[in-house]
Coordinates of C-alpha atoms in Angstrom, one line a residue:
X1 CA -58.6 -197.5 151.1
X2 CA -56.3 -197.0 148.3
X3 CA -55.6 -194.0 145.8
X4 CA -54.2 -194.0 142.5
X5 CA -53.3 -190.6 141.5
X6 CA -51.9 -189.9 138.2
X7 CA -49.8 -187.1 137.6
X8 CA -47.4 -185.4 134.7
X9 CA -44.0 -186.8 136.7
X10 CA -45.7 -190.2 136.9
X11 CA -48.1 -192.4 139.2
X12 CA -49.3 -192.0 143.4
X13 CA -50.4 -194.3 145.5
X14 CA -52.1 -192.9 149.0
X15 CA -53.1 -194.5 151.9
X16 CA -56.5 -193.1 153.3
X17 CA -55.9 -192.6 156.7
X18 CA -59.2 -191.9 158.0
X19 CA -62.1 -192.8 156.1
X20 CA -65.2 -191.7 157.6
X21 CA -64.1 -188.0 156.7
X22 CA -65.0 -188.9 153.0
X23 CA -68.2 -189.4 153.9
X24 CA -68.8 -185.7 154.3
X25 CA -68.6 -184.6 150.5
X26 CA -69.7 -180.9 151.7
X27 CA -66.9 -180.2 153.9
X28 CA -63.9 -182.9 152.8
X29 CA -62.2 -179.4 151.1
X30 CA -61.9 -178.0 154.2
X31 CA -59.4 -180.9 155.2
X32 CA -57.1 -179.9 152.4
X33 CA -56.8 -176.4 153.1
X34 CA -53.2 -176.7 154.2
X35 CA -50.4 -179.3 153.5
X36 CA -50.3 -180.1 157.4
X37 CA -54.5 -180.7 157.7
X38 CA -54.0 -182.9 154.2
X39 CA -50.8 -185.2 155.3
X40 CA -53.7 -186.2 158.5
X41 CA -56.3 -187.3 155.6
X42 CA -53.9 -189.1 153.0
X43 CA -50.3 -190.6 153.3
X44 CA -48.1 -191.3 150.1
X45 CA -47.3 -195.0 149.9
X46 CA -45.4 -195.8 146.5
X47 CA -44.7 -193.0 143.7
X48 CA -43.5 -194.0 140.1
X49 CA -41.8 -191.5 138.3
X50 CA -41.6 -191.7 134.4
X51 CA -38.6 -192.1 132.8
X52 CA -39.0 -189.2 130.0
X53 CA -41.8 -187.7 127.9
X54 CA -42.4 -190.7 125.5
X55 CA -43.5 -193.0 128.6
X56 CA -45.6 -190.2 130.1
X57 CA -47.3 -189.6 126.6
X58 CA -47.7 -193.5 126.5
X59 CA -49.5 -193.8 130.2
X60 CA -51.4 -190.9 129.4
X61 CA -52.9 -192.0 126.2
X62 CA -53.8 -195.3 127.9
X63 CA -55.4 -193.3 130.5
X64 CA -57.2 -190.7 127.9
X65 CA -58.7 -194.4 125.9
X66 CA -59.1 -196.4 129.2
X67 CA -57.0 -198.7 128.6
X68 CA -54.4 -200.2 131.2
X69 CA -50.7 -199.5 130.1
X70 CA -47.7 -202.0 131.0
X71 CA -46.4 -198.9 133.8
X72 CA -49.7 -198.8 135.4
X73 CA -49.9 -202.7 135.2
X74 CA -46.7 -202.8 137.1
X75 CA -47.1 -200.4 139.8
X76 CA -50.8 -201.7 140.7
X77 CA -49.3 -205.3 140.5
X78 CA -46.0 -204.4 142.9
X79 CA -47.9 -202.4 145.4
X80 CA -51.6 -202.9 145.5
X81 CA -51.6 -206.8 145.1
X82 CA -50.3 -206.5 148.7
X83 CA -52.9 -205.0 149.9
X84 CA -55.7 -206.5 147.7
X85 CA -58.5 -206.7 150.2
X86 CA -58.3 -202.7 150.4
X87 CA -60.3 -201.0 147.8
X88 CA -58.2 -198.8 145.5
X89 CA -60.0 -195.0 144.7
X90 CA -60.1 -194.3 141.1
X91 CA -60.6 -191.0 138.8
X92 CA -62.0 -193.0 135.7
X93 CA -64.8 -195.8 136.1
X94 CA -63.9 -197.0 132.8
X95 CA -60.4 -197.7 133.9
X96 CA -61.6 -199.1 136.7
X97 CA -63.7 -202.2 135.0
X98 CA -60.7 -202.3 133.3
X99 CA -58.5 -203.0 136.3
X100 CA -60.9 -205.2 138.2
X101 CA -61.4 -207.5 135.2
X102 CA -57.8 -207.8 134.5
X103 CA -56.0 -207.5 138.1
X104 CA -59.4 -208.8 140.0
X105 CA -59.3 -205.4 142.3
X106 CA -62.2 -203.6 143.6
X107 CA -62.4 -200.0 142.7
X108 CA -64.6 -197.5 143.6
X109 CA -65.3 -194.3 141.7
X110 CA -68.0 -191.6 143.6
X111 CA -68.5 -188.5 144.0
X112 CA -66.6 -188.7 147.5
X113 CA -63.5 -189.6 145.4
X114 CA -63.6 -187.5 142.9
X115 CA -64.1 -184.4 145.6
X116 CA -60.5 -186.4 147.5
X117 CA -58.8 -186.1 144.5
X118 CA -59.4 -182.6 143.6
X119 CA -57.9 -182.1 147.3
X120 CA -54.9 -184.1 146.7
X121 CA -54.0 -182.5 143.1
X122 CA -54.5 -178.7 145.3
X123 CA -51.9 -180.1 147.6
X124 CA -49.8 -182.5 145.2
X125 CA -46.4 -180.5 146.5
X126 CA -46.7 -181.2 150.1
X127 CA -48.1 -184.7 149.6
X128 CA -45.7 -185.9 147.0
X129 CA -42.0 -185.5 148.1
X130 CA -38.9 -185.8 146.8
X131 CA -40.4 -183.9 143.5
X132 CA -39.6 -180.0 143.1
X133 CA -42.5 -177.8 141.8
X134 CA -40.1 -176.3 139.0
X135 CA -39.6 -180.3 137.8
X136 CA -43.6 -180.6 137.7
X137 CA -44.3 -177.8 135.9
X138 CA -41.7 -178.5 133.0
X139 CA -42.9 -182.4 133.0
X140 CA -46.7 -181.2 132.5
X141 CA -45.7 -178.4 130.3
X142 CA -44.0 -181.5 128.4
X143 CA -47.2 -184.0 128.4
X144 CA -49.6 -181.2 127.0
X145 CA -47.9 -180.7 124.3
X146 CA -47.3 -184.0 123.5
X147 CA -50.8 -185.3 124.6
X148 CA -52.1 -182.0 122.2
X149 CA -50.3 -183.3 119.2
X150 CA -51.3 -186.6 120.1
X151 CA -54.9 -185.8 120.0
X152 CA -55.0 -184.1 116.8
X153 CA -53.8 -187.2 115.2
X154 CA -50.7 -185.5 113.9
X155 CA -49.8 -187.5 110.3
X156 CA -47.8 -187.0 107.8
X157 CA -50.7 -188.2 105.7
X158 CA -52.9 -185.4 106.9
X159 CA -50.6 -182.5 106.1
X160 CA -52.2 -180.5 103.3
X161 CA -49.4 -177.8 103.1
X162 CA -47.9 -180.7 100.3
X163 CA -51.7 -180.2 98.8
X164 CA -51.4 -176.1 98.4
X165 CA -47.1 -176.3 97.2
X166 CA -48.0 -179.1 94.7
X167 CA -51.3 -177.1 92.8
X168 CA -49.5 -174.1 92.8
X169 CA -46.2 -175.4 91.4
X170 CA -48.5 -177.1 89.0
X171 CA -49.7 -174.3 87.4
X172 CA -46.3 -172.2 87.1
X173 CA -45.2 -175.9 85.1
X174 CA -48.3 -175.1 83.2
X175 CA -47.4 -171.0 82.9
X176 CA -43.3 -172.1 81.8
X177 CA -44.5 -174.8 79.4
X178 CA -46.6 -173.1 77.4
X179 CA -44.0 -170.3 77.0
X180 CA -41.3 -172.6 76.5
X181 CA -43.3 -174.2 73.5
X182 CA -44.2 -170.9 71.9
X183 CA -40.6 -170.4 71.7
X184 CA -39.7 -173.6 70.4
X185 CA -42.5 -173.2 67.5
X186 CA -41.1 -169.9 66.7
X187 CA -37.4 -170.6 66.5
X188 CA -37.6 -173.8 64.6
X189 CA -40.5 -172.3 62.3
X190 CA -37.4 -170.1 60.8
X191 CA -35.9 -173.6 59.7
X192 CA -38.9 -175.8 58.9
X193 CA -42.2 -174.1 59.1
X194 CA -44.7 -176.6 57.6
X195 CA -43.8 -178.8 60.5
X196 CA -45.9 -176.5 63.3
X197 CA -49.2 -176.8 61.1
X198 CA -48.5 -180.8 60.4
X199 CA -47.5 -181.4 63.9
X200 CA -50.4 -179.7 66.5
X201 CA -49.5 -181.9 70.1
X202 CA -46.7 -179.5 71.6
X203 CA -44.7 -182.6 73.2
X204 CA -44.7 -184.8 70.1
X205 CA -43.6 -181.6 68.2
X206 CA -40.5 -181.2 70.6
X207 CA -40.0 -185.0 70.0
X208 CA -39.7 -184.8 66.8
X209 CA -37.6 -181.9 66.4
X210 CA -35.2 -183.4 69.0
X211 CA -35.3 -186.6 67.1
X212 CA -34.6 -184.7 63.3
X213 CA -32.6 -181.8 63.9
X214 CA -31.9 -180.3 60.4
X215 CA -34.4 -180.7 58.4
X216 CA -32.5 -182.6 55.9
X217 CA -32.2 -185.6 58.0
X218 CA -36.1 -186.0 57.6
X219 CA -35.8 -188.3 55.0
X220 CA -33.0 -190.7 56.7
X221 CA -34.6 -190.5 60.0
X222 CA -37.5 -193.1 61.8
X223 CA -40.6 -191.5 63.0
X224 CA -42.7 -194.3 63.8
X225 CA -42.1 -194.3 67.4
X226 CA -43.5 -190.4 67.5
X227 CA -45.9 -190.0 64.8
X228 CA -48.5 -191.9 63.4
X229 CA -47.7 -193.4 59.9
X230 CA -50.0 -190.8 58.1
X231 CA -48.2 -187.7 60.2
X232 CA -44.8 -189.1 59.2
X233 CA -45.7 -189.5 55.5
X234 CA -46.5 -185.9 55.6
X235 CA -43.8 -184.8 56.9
X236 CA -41.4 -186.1 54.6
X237 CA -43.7 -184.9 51.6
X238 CA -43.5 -181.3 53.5
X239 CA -39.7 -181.3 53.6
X240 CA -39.0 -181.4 50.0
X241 CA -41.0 -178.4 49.4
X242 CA -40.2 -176.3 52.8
X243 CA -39.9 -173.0 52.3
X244 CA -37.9 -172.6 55.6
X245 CA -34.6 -170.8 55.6
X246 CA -31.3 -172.8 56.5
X247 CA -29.7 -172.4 59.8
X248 CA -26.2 -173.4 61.4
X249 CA -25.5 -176.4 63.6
X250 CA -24.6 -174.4 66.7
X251 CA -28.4 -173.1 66.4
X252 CA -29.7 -176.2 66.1
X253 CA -28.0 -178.0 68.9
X254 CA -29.5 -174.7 71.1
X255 CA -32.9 -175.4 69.5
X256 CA -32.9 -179.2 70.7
X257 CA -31.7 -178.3 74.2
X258 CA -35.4 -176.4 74.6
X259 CA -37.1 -179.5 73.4
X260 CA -35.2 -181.0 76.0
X261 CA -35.8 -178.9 78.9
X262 CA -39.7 -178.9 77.2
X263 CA -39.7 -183.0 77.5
X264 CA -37.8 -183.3 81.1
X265 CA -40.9 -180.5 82.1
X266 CA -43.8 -181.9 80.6
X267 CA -42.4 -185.8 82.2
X268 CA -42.2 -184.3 85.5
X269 CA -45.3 -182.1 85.6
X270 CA -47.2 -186.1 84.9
X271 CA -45.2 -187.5 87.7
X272 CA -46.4 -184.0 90.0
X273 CA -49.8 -184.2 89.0
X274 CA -49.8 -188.1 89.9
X275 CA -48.4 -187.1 93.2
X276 CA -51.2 -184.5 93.8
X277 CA -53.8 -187.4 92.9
X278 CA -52.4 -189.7 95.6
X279 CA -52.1 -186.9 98.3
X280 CA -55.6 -185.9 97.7
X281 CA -57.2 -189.1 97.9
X282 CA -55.2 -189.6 100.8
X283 CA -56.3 -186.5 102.9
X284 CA -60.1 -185.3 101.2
X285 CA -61.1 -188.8 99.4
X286 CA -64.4 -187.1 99.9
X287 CA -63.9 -183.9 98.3
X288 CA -62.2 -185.4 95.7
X289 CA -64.9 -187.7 94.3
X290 CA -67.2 -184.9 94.8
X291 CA -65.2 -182.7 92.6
X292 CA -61.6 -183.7 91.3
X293 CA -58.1 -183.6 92.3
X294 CA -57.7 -180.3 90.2
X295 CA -60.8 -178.1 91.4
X296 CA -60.0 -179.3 95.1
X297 CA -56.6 -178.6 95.6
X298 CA -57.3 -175.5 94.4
X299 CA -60.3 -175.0 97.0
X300 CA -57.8 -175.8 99.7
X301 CA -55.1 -174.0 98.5
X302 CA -57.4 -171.0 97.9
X303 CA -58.9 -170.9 101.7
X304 CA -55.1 -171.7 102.7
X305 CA -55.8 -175.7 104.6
X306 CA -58.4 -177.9 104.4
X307 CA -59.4 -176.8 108.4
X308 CA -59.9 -173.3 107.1
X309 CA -61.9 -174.4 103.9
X310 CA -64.2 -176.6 106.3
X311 CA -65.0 -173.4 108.3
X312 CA -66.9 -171.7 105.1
X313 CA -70.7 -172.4 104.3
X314 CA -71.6 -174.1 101.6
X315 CA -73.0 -170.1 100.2
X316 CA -68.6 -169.6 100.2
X317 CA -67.6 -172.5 98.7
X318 CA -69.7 -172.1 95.7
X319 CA -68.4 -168.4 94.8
X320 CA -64.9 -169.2 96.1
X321 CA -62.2 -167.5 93.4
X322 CA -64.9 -165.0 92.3
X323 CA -64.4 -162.7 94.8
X324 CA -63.4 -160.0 92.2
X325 CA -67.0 -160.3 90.4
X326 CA -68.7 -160.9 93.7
X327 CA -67.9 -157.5 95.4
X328 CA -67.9 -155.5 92.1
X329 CA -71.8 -156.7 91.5
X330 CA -72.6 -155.7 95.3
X331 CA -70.7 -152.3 94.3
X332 CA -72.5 -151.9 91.0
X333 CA -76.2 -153.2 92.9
X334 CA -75.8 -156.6 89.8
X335 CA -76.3 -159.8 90.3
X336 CA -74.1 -162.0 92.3
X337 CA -71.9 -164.8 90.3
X338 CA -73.1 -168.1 91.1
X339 CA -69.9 -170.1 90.6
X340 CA -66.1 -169.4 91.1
X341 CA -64.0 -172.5 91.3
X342 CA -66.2 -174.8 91.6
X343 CA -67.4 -174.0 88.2
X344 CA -64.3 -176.6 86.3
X345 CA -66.2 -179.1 87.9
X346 CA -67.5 -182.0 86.2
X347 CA -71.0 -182.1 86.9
X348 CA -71.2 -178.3 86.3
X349 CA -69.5 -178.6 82.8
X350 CA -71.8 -181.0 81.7
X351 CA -75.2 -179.2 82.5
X352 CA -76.7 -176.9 80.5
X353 CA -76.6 -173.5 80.7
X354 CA -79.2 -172.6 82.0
X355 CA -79.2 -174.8 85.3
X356 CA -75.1 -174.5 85.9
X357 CA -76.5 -171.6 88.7
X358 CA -78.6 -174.5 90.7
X359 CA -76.5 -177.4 90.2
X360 CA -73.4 -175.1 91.4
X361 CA -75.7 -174.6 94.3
X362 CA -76.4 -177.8 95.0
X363 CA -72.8 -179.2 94.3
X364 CA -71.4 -176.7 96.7
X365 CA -73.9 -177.8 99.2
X366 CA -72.5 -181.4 99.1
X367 CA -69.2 -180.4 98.7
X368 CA -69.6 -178.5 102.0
X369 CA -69.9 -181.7 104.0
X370 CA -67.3 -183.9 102.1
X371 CA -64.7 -181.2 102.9
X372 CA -65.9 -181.4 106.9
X373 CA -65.8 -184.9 107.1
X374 CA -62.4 -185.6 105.4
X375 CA -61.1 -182.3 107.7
X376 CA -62.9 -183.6 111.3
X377 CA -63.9 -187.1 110.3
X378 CA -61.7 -190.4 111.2
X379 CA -62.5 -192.6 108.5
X380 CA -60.7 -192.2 105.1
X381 CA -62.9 -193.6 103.4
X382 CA -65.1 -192.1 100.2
X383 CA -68.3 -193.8 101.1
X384 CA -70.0 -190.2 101.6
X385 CA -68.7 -188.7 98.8
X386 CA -70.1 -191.4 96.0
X387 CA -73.3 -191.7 97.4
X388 CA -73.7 -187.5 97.4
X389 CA -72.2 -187.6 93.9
X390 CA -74.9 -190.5 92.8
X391 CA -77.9 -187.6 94.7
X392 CA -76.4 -184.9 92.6
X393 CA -76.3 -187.1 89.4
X394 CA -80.0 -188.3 90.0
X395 CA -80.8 -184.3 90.4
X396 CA -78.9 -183.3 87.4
X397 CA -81.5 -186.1 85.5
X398 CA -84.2 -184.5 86.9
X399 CA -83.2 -180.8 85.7
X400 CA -82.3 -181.9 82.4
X401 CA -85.6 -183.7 81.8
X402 CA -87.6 -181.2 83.7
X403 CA -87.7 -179.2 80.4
X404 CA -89.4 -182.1 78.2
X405 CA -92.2 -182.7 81.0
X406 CA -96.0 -181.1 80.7
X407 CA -98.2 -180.3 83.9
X408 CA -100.3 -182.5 84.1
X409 CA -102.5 -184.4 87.1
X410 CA -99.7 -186.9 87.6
X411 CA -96.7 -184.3 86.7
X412 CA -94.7 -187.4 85.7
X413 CA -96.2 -187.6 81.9
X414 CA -93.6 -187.0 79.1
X415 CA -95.2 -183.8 77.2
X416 CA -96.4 -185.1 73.5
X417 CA -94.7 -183.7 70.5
X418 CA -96.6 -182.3 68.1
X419 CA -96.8 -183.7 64.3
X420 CA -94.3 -181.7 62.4
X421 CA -96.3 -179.6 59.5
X422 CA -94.4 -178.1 56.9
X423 CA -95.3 -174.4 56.9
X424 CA -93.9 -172.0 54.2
X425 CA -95.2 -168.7 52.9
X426 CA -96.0 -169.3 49.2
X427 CA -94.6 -166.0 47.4
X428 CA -96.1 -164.8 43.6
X429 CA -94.4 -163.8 41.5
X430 CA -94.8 -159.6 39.9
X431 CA -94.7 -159.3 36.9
X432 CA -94.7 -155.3 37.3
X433 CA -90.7 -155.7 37.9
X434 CA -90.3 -156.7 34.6
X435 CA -91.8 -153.1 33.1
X436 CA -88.7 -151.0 31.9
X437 CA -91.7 -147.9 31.1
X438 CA -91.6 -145.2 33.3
X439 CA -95.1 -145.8 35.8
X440 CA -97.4 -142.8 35.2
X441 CA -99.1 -141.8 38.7
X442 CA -103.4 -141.8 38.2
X443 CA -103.6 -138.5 38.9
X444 CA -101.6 -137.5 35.4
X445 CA -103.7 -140.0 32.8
X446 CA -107.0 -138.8 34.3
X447 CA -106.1 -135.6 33.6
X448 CA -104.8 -136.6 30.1
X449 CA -108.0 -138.5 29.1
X450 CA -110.1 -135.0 30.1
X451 CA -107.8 -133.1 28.0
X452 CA -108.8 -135.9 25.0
X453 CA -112.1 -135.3 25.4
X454 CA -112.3 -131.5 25.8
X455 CA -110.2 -131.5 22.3
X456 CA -112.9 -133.8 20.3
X457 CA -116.0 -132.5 21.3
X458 CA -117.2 -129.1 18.9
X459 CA -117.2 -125.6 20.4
X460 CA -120.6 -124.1 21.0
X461 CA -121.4 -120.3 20.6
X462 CA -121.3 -118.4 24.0
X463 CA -124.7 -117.0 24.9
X464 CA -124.9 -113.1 24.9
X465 CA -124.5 -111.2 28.1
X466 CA -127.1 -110.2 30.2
X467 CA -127.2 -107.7 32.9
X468 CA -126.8 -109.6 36.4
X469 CA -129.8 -109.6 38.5
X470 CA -130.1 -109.9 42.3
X471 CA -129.6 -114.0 42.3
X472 CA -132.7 -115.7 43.0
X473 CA -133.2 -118.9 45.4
X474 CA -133.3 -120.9 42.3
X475 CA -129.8 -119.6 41.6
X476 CA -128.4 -119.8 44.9
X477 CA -129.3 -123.1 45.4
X478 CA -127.8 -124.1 41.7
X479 CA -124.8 -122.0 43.0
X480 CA -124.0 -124.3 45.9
X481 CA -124.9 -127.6 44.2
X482 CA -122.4 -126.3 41.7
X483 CA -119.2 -125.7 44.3
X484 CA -120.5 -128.8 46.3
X485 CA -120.5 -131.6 43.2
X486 CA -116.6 -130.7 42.5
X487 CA -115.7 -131.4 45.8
X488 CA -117.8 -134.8 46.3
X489 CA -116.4 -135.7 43.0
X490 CA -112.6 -135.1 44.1
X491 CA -112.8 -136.7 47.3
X492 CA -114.4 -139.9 45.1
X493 CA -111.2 -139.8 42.8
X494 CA -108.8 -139.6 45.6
X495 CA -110.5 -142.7 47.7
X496 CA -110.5 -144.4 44.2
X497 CA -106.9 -143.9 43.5
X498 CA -106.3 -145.0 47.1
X499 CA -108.0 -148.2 46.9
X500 CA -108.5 -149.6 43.2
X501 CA -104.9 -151.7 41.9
X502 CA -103.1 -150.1 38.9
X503 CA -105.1 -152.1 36.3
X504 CA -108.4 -150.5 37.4
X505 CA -107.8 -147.3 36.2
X506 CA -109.3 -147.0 32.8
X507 CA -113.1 -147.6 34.5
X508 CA -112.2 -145.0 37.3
X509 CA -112.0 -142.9 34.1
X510 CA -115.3 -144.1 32.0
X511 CA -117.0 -143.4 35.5
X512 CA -115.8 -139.6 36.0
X513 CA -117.7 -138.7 32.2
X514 CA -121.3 -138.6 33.4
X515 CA -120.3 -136.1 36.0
X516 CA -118.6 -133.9 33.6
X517 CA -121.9 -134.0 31.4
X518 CA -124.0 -133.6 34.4
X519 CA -121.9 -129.9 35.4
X520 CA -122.0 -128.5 31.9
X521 CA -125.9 -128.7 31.6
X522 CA -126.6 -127.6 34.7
X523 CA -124.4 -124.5 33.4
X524 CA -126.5 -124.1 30.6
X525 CA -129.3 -124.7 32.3
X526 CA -128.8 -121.6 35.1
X527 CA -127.7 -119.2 32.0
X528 CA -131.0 -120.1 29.9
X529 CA -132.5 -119.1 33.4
X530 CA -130.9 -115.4 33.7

């Protein structure tokens, strides 16, 4: 029997010298205790070193995939074709299908092999000769990093370091060009004012003003391929009556070197932001459709790489950039925000307000998943990331209509609008605001009409004193009906005046003369008595 071996330096083949000691699996380690007891089990019979690291990284690859490379080919062709009635001892049973479909060898993978080559790779520097340990360990050291960059699929493709430089330099274009503009406006305002409040689009303001220069050239100088015809008109119309003051030519040619540096800017920050389209779609397709180039880059750059950003739950993503209001509401015992970045997102800035928290929620939850497959996945691919968007689309319906929907035994019914009825409070019109007479309360004309009456009516002779008397019942009992009347009779005028309008007062008058009458004879009447 045959053994391939595979090491960093290159390939082994052994010769089994005795074979009925792998059929004790138990105790075969015991036969590779020492170089001497291992040399008696296994003899080396044809070594193959590798050449450098690329042809190691190449064989070991093959290996890794199970596929047969051209070294491996060779060496199992030039030594083992010899000797092909032997069986040859394999690591990998994949591999070995491989070789016995290809080369028509039998190989034989078991657990009796697998237990002989752990022996061998424990003795590998007494078996192999000709190889010193310190050459072994660099040429592994060599292959694992290789083989480790090799297996992360190391791209320039998948680099999102280009992601986090391009959305940060991005927005300082985006900080430098609105200052740059702002100074432009203001310095050529001096000259030509009225141009700022015709002209609002910041680059087609600095191409015009590159194209005019003084002001007086307005009228000689072609618009059309910067301004619509109605802009231009109204420009030239502006000129003639600017109010602007004049400047030199050594300030203008300053002024039209910042409209410069504004256009060169503004050119390259489209070319940027088409750069940063193309990365992202080439390294998170997924997160991109989910969404935007804009609000992702800015995800990744915030969590520092799109690895990092697919460690976070979906509960991080959603609040990621409003850390700031997150930990001053757990601080202050408020509520939690409910959306940080991920809040410039299109299907959050097109819900209402009212339902931004839950379809932040559920956009983060999606979002979660794109960002994990683009950052562990292999396909490229967007598949994923339109058919969440098209769930979260379908969901957004459902919130939005969710508010025009009645319970009812089906919960689908649309909820019936009521006829519209005009309702409107009919108001009638007082006619007591037009009265310029001072109002007179009730209290003064009762009092005025008694005073009438006292006045008209003839003054009777006063009876003669007589001596007072111990009061009878008779007089008692007139005595309190006296006291009591006036009372009853002013509580009745106040719950009168309370209650009855302003036009009722004359008969609230006519009805207080009968009890007047009724006091002064009983007056009488008690005097006659005495």
């Amino acid at each position: 029997m045959l053994v391939l071996f595979e090491t960093a330096a290159g390939y082994a083949i052994f010769k089994v010298l005795d074979e009925q000691k792998l059929q004790q699996v138990d105790n075969l380690w015991k036969e590779f205790e020492t170089p001497e007891k291992a040399n008696k089990v296994v003899k080396l019979k044809y070594f193959e070193k590798f050449q450098d690291t690329t042809e190691a990284l190449a064989a070991a690859t093959a290996l890794v995939e199970g596929k047969l490379g051209k070294s491996l080919k060779k060496v199992l062709k030039k030594v083992v074709a010899k000797d092909a009635h032997e069986q040859l001892a394999i690591t990998d049973a994949k591999l070995g299908g491989v070789i016995k479909e290809k080369l028509n060898l039998s190989c034989v993978h078991s657990p009796a092999v697998a237990e002989l080559m752990r022996g061998i790779r424990n003795q590998m520097e007494g078996l192999i000769t000709g190889l010193p340990p310190r050459e072994i360990s660099a040429m592994s050291l060599g292959l694992a990093h290789s083989l480790s960059r090799y297996k992360l699929k190391f791209s320039p493709d998948k680099v999102d370091t280009m992601i986090v430089q391009a959305i940060s330099l991005l927005d300082d274009l985006d900080k430098e060009l609105n200052n740059y503009i702002m100074r432009c406006r203001e310095w050529y305002g001096w000259h030509f004012p009225e141009l700022g409040k015709i002209i609002t689009d910041n680059l087609a303001y600095c191409k015009t003003v590159r194209k005019i220069g003084d002001r007086t050239n307005v009228a000689i100088t072609d618009l059309s391929d910067v301004l619509p015809e109605e802009t231009e008109a109204e420009v030239k119309l502006a000129v003639e009556i600017s109010m602007g003051t004049e400047v030199s030519e050594e300030d203008i040619t300053n002024i039209m070197h910042l409209c410069d540096q504004v256009i060169e800017i503004s050119e390259y920050r489209t070319q940027l932001y088409d750069y940063l389209k193309n990365r992202m779609m080439a390294i998170a397709p997924n997160l991109t459709v989910m969404v935007g180039e804009l609000v992702g880059a800015r995800l990744i750059s915030h969590a520092g790489s799109l690895l990092n950003l697919a460690k976070h739950p979906a509960s991080t993503v959603q609040i990621l950039g409003a850390e700031k209001a997150l930990f001053r509401a757990l601080k202050t015992r408020r509520d939690t925000p409910k959306y940080g970045l991920i809040y410039h997102a299109s299907l959050v800035g097109q819900t209402t307000a009212k339902n931004k928290g839950k379809i932040s929620r559920t956009l983060a939850a999606k979002t979660a998943l794109a960002i994990r497959y683009d950052a562990l996945g292999e396909d490229t691919n967007a598949e994923m990331g339109l058919e969440n968007r098209a769930k979260l689309e379908v969901r957004l319906r459902q919130l939005e209509e969710k508010g025009i929907r009645r319970i009812s035994g089906s919960g689908k019914a649309l909820a019936r609008a009521d006829k519209y009825q005009h309702k409107s409070d009919v108001k009638v019109y007082d006619p007591s605001g037009d009265s310029t007479l001072p109002s007179v309360s009730k209290k003064r004309k009762i009092e005025e009409v008694e005073e009438a009456e006292e006045e008209d009516r003839p003054v009777e002779a006063k009876p003669k004193k007589i001596k007072k008397e111990a009061p009878t019942e008779e007089t008692e009992a007139a005595a309190e009906a006296q006291t009591e009347t006036p009372k009853k009779k002013k509580k009745k005028k106040k719950h009168q005046q309370e209650e009855e309008p302003a036009a009722e007062e004359e008969p609230a008058v006519k009805e207080e003369e009968p009890a007047v009458e009724e006091v002064r004879s009983l007056i009488i009447t008690v005097c006659a008595i005495d």
